[in-house]
PDB file of C-alpha atoms in Angstrom:
ATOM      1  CA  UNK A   1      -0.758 -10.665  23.782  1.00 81.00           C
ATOM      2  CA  UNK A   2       2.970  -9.285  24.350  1.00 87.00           C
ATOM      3  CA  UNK A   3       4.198  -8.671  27.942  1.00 92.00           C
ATOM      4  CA  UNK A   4       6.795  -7.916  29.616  1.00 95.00           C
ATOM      5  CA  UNK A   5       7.641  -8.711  33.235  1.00 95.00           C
ATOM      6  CA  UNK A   6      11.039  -6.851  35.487  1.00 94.00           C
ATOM      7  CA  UNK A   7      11.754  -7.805  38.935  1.00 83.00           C
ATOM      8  CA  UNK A   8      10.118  -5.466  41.007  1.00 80.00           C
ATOM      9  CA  UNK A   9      12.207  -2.980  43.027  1.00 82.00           C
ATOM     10  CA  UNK A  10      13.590  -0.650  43.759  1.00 94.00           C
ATOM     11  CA  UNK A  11      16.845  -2.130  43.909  1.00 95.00           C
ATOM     12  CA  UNK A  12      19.706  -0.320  46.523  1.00 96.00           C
ATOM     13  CA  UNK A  13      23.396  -1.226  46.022  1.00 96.00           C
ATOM     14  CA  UNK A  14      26.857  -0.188  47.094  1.00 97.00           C
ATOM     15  CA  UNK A  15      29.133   1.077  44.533  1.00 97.00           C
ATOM     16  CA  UNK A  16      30.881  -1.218  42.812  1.00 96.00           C
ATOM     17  CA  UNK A  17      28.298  -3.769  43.618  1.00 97.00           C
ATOM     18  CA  UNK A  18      27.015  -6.207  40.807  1.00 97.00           C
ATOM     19  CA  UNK A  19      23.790  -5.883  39.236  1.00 97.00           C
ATOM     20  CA  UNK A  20      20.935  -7.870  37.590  1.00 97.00           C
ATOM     21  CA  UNK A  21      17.797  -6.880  36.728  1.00 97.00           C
ATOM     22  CA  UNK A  22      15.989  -9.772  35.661  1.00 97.00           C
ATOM     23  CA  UNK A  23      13.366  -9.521  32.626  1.00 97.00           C
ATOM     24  CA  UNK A  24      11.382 -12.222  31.378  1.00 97.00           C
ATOM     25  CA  UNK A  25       8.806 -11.725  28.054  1.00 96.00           C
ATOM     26  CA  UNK A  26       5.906 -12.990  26.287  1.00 94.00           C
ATOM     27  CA  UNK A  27       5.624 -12.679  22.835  1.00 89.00           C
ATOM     28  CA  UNK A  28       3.822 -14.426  19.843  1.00 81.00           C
ATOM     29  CA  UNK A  29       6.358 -13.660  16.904  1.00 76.00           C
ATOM     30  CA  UNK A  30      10.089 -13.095  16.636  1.00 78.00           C
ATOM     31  CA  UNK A  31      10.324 -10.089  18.719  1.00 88.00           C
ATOM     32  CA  UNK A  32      13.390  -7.621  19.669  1.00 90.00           C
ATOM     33  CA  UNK A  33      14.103  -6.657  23.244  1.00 93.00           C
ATOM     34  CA  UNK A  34      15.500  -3.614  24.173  1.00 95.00           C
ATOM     35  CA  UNK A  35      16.960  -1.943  27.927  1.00 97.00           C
ATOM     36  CA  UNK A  36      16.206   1.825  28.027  1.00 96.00           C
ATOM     37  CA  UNK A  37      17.056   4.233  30.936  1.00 96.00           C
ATOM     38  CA  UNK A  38      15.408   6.706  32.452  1.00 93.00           C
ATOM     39  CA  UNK A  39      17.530   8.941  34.275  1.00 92.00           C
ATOM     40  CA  UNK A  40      15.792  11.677  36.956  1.00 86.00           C
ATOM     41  CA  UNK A  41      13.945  14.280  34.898  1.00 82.00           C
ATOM     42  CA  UNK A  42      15.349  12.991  31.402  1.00 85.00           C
ATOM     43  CA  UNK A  43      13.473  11.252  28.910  1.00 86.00           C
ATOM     44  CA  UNK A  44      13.960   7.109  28.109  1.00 92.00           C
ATOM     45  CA  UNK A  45      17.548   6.751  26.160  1.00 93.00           C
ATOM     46  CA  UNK A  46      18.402   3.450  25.065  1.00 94.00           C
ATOM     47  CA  UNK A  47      20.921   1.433  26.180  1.00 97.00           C
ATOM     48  CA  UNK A  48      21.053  -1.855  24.888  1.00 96.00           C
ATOM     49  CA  UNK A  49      19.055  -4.199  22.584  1.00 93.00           C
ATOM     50  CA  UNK A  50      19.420  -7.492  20.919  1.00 93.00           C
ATOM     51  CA  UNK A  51      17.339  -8.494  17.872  1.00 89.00           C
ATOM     52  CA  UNK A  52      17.635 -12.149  17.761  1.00 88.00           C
ATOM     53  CA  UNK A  53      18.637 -15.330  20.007  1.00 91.00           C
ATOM     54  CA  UNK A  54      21.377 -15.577  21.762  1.00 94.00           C
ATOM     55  CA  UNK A  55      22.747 -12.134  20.533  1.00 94.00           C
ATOM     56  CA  UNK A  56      24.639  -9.945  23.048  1.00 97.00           C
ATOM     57  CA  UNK A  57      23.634  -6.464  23.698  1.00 96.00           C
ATOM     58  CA  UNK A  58      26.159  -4.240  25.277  1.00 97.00           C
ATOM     59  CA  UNK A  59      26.767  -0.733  26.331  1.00 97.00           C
ATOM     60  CA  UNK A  60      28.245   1.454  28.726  1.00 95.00           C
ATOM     61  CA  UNK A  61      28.984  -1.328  30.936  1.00 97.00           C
ATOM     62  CA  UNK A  62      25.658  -3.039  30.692  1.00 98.00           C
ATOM     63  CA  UNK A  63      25.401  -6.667  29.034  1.00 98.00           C
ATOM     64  CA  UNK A  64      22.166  -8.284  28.421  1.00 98.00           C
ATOM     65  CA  UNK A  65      21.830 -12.078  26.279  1.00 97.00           C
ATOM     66  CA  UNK A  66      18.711 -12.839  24.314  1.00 96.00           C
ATOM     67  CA  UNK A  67      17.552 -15.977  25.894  1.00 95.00           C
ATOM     68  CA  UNK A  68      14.590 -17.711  23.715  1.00 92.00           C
ATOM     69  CA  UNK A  69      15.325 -20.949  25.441  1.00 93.00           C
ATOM     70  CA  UNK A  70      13.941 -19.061  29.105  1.00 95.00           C
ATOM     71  CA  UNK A  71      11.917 -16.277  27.195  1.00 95.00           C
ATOM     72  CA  UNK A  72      14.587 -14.099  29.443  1.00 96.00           C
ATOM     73  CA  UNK A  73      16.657 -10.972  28.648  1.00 97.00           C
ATOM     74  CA  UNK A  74      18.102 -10.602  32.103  1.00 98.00           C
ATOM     75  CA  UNK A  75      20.347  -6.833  32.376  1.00 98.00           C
ATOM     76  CA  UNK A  76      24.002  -7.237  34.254  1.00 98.00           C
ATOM     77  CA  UNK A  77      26.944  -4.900  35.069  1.00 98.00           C
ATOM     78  CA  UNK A  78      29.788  -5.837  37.130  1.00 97.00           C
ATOM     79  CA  UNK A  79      29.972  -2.919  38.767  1.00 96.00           C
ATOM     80  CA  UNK A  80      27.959   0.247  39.162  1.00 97.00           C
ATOM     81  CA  UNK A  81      28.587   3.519  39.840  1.00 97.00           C
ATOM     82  CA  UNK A  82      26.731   6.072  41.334  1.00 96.00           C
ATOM     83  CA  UNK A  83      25.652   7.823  38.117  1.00 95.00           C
ATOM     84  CA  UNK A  84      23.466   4.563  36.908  1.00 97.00           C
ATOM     85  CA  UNK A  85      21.063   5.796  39.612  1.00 96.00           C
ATOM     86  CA  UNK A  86      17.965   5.517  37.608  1.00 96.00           C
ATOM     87  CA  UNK A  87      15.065   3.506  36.429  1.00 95.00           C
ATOM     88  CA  UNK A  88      15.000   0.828  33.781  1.00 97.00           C
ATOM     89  CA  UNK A  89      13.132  -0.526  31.479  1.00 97.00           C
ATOM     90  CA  UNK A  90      12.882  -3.665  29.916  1.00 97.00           C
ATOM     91  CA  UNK A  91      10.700  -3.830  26.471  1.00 95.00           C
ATOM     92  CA  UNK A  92      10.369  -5.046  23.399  1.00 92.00           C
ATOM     93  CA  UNK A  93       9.088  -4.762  19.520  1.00 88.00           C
ATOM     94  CA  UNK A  94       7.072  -7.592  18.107  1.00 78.00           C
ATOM     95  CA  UNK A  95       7.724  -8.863  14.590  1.00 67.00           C
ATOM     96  CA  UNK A  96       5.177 -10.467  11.785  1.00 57.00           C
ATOM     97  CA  UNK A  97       6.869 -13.770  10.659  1.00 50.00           C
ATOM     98  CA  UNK A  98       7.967 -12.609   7.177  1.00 52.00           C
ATOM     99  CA  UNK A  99       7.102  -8.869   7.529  1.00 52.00           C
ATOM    100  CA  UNK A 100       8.499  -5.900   8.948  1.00 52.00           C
ATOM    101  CA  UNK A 101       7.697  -4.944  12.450  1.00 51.00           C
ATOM    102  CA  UNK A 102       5.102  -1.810  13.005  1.00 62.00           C
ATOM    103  CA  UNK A 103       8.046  -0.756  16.308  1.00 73.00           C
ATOM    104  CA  UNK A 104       5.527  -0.985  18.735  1.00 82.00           C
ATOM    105  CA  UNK A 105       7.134  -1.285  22.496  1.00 89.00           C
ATOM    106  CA  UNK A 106       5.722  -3.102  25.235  1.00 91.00           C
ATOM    107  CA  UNK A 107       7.345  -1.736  28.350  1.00 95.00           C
ATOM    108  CA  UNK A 108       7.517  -3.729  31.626  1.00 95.00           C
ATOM    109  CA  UNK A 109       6.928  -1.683  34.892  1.00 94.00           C
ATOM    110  CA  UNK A 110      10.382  -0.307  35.043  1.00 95.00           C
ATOM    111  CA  UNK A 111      13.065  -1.483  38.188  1.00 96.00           C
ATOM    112  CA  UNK A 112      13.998   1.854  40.245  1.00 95.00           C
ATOM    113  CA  UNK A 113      18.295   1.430  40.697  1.00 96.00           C
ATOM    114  CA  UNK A 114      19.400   3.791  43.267  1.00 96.00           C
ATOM    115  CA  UNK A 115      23.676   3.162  43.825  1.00 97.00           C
ATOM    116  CA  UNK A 116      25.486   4.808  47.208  1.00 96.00           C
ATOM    117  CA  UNK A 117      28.601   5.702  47.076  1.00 94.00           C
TER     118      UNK A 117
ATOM    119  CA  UNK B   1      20.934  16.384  16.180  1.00 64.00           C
ATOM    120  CA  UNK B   2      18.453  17.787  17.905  1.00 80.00           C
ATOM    121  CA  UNK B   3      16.119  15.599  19.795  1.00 91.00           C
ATOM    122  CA  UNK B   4      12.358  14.896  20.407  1.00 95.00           C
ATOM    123  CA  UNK B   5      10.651  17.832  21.488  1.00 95.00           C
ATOM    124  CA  UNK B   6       7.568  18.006  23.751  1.00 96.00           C
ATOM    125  CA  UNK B   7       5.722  21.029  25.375  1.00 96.00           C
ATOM    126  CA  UNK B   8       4.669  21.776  27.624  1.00 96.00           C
ATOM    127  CA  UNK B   9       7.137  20.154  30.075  1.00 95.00           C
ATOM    128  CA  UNK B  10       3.899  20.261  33.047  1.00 96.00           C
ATOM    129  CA  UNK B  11       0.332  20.825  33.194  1.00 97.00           C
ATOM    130  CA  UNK B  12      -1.779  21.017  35.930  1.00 97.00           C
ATOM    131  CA  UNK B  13      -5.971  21.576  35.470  1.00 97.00           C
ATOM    132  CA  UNK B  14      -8.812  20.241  36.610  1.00 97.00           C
ATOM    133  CA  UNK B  15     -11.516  17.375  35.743  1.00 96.00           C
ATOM    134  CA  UNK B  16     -13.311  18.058  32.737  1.00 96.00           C
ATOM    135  CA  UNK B  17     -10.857  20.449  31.177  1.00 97.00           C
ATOM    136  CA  UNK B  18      -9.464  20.120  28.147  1.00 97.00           C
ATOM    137  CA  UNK B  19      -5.544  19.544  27.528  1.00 97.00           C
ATOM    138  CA  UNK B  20      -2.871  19.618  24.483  1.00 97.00           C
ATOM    139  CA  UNK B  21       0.217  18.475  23.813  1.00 97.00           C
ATOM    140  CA  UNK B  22       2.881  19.032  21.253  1.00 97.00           C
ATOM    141  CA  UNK B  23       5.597  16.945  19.702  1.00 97.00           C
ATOM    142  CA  UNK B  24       8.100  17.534  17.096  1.00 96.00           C
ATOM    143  CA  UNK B  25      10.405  14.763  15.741  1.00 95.00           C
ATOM    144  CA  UNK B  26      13.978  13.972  15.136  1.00 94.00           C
ATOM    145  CA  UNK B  27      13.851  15.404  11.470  1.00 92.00           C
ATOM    146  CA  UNK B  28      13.556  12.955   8.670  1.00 90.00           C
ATOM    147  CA  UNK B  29      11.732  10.269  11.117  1.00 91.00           C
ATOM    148  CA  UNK B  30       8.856   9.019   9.718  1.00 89.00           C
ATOM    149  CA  UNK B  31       7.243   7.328  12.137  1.00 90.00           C
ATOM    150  CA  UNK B  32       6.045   9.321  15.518  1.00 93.00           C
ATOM    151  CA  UNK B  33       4.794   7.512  18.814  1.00 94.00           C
ATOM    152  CA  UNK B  34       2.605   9.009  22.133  1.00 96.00           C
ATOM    153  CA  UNK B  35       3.304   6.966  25.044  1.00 96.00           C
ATOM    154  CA  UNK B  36       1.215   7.250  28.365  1.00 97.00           C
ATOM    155  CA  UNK B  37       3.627   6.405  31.747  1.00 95.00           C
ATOM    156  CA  UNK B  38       1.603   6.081  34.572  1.00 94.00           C
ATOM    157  CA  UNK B  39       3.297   6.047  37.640  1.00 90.00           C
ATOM    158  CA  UNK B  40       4.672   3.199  38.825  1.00 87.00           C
ATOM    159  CA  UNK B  41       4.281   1.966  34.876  1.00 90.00           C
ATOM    160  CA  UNK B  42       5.728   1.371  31.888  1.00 92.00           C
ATOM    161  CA  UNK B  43       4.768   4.032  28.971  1.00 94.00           C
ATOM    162  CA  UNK B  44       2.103   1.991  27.130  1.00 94.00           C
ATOM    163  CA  UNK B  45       1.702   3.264  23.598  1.00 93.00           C
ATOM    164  CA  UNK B  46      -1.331   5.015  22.537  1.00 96.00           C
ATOM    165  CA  UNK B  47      -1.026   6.194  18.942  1.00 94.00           C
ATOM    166  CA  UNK B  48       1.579   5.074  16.336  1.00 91.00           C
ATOM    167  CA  UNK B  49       1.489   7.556  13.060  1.00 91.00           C
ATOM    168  CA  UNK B  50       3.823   6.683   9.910  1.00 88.00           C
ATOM    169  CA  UNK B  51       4.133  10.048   8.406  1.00 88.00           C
ATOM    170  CA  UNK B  52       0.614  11.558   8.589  1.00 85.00           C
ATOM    171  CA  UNK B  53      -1.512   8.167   8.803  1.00 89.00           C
ATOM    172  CA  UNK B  54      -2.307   6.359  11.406  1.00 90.00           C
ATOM    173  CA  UNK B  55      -0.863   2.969  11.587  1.00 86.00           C
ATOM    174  CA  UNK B  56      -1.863   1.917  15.284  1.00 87.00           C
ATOM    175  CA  UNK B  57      -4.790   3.668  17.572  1.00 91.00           C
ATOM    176  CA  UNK B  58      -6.262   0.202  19.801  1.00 89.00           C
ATOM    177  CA  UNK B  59      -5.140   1.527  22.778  1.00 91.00           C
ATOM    178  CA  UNK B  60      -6.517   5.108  22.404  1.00 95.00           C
ATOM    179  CA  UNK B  61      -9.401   5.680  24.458  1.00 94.00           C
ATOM    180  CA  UNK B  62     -11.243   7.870  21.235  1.00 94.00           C
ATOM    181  CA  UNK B  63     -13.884   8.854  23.030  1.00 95.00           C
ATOM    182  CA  UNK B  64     -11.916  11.605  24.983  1.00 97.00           C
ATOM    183  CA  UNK B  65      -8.135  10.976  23.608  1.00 97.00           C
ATOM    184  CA  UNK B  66      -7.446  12.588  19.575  1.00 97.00           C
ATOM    185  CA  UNK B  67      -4.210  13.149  18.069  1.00 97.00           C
ATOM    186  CA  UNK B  68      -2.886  14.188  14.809  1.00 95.00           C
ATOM    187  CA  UNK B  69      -0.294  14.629  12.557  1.00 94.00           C
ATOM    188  CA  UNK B  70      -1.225  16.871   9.726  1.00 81.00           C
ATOM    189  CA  UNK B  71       1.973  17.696   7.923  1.00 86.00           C
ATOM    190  CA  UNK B  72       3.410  14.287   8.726  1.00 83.00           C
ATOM    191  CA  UNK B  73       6.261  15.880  11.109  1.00 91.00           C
ATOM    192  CA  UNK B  74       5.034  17.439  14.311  1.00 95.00           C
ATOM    193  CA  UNK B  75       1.838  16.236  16.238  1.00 97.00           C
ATOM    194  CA  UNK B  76      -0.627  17.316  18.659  1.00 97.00           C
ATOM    195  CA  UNK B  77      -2.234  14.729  21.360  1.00 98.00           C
ATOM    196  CA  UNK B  78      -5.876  16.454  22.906  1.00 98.00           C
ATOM    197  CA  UNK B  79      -7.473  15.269  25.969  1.00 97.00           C
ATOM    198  CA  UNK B  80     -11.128  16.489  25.855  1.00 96.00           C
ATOM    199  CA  UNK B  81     -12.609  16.399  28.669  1.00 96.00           C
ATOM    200  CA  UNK B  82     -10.240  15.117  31.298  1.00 96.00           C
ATOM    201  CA  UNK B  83     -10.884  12.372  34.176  1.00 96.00           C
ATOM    202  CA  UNK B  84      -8.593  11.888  36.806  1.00 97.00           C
ATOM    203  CA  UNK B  85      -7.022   8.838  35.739  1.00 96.00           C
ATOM    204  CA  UNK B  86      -5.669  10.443  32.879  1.00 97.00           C
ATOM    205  CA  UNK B  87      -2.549  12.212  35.234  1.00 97.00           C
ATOM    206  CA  UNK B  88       0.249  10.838  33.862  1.00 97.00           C
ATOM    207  CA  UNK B  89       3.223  11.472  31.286  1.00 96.00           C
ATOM    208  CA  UNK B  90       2.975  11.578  28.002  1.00 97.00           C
ATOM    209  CA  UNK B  91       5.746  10.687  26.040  1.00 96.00           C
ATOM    210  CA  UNK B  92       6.386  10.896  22.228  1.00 96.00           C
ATOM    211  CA  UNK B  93       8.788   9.459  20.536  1.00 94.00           C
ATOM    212  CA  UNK B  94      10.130   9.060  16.986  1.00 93.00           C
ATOM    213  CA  UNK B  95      12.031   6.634  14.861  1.00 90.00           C
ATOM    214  CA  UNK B  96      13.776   7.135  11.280  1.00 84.00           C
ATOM    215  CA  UNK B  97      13.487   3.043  10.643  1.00 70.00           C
ATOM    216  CA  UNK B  98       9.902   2.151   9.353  1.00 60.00           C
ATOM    217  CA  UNK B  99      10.565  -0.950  11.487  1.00 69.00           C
ATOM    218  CA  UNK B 100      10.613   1.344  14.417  1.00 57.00           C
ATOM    219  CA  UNK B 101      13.472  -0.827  16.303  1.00 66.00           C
ATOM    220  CA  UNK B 102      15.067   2.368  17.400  1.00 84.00           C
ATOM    221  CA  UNK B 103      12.771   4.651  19.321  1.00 90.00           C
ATOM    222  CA  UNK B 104      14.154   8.182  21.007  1.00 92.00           C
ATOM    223  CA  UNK B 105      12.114   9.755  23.758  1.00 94.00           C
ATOM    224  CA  UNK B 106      11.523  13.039  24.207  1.00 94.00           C
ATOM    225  CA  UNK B 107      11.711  14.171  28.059  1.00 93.00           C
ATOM    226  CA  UNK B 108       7.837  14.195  28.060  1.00 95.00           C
ATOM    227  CA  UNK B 109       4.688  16.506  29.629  1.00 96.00           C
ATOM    228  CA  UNK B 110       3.334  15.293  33.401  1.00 96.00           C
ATOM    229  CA  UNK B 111      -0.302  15.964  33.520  1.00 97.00           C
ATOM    230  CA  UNK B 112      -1.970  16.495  37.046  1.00 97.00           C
ATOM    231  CA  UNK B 113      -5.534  16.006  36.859  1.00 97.00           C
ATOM    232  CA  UNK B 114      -7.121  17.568  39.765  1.00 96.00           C
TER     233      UNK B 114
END
């Protein structure tokens, strides 16, 4: 079946450090991945995705490729800031070959970011 | 727009009770999801309804787990009776795409099984 699998954390930089995440998959069809955030006492926002290879996801600072090649969708930012303290999640949404997808998300365990000023 | 709604925000009883949780939707989205994050975890997804039907239940363990979705826009998970391994959050989430590609959480209930 699907899976998803983050490096495991938690993960402690400076501020203006660089990050990566790194997120690997398994997945029997043509699936979408997706980055979603979880900040302290919030529900998961999303914050990137990319729906096919070699597309580019991108927001708020936050770039992640679509790697089919390395089954990888690895998260990056050049440089964090204290307020992307949180925990992310790598995940993604299986499709049929030909059909439309029912959305379901597989999650990986989630990488706990904490960023000192 | 007003987001995913979920209530209670915590519960706290004890093994063998019985629990409930509410969701309402993002209006307009068809399709609702319940998520269960145990700690440590990713939210693995229990029940998937588009509008009132159910369109995905394996992972629902049925013989203490029901949820429903009468009018097709808010929805009720039960846990009846509780174990302990059931603390965790629950987390529903809706999408307006029948494809479900964009999912938005709502800020979820932690359950404390004692």
């Amino acid at each position: 079946g699907d899976s998803v699998t983050q490096m495991e954390g938690p993960v402690t930089l400076s501020e203006e450090a660089f990050l990566t995440i790194n997120c690997t998959y398994t997945a029997t069809g043509y699936p979408s991945l997706f980055w979603y955030v979880q900040y302290p006492g919030e529900g998961l926002q999303l914050l990137l995705k990319a729906t096919k290879a070699d597309d580019k996801g991108s927001n708020k600072g936050f770039e992640a490729t679509y790697r089919k090649e390395t089954t990888s969708f690895h998260l990056e930012k050049g440089s964090v800031q204290v307020s992307d303290s949180a925990v992310y999640f790598c995940a993604l949404s299986d499709r049929i070959a030909g059909g439309t997808s029912y959305g379901k998300l597989t999650f990986g365990q989630g990488t706990i970011l904490t960023v000192h000023p | 727009e007003a987001g995913v709604a979920q209530s209670p925000r915590y519960k706290i009883i004890e093994k063998r009770q019985s629990v409930a949780f509410w969701c309402n939707p993002i209006s307009g989205h068809a399709t609702l999801y319940w998520y269960q994050q145990i700690l440590g975890q990713g939210p693995k997804l229990l029940i998937q309804f588009q509008n009132n039907g159910v369109v995905d239940d394996s992972q629902l363990p049925k013989d203490r787990f029901s949820a429903e979705r009468l009018k097709g826009v808010d929805s009720t998970l039960k846990i009846q009776p509780a174990k302990l391994e059931d603390s965790a959050v629950y987390l529903c989430a809706s999408s307006l795409d029948p494809s479900g590609n964009i999912q938005y959480f709502g800020a979820g209930t932690r359950l404390s099984v004692l």
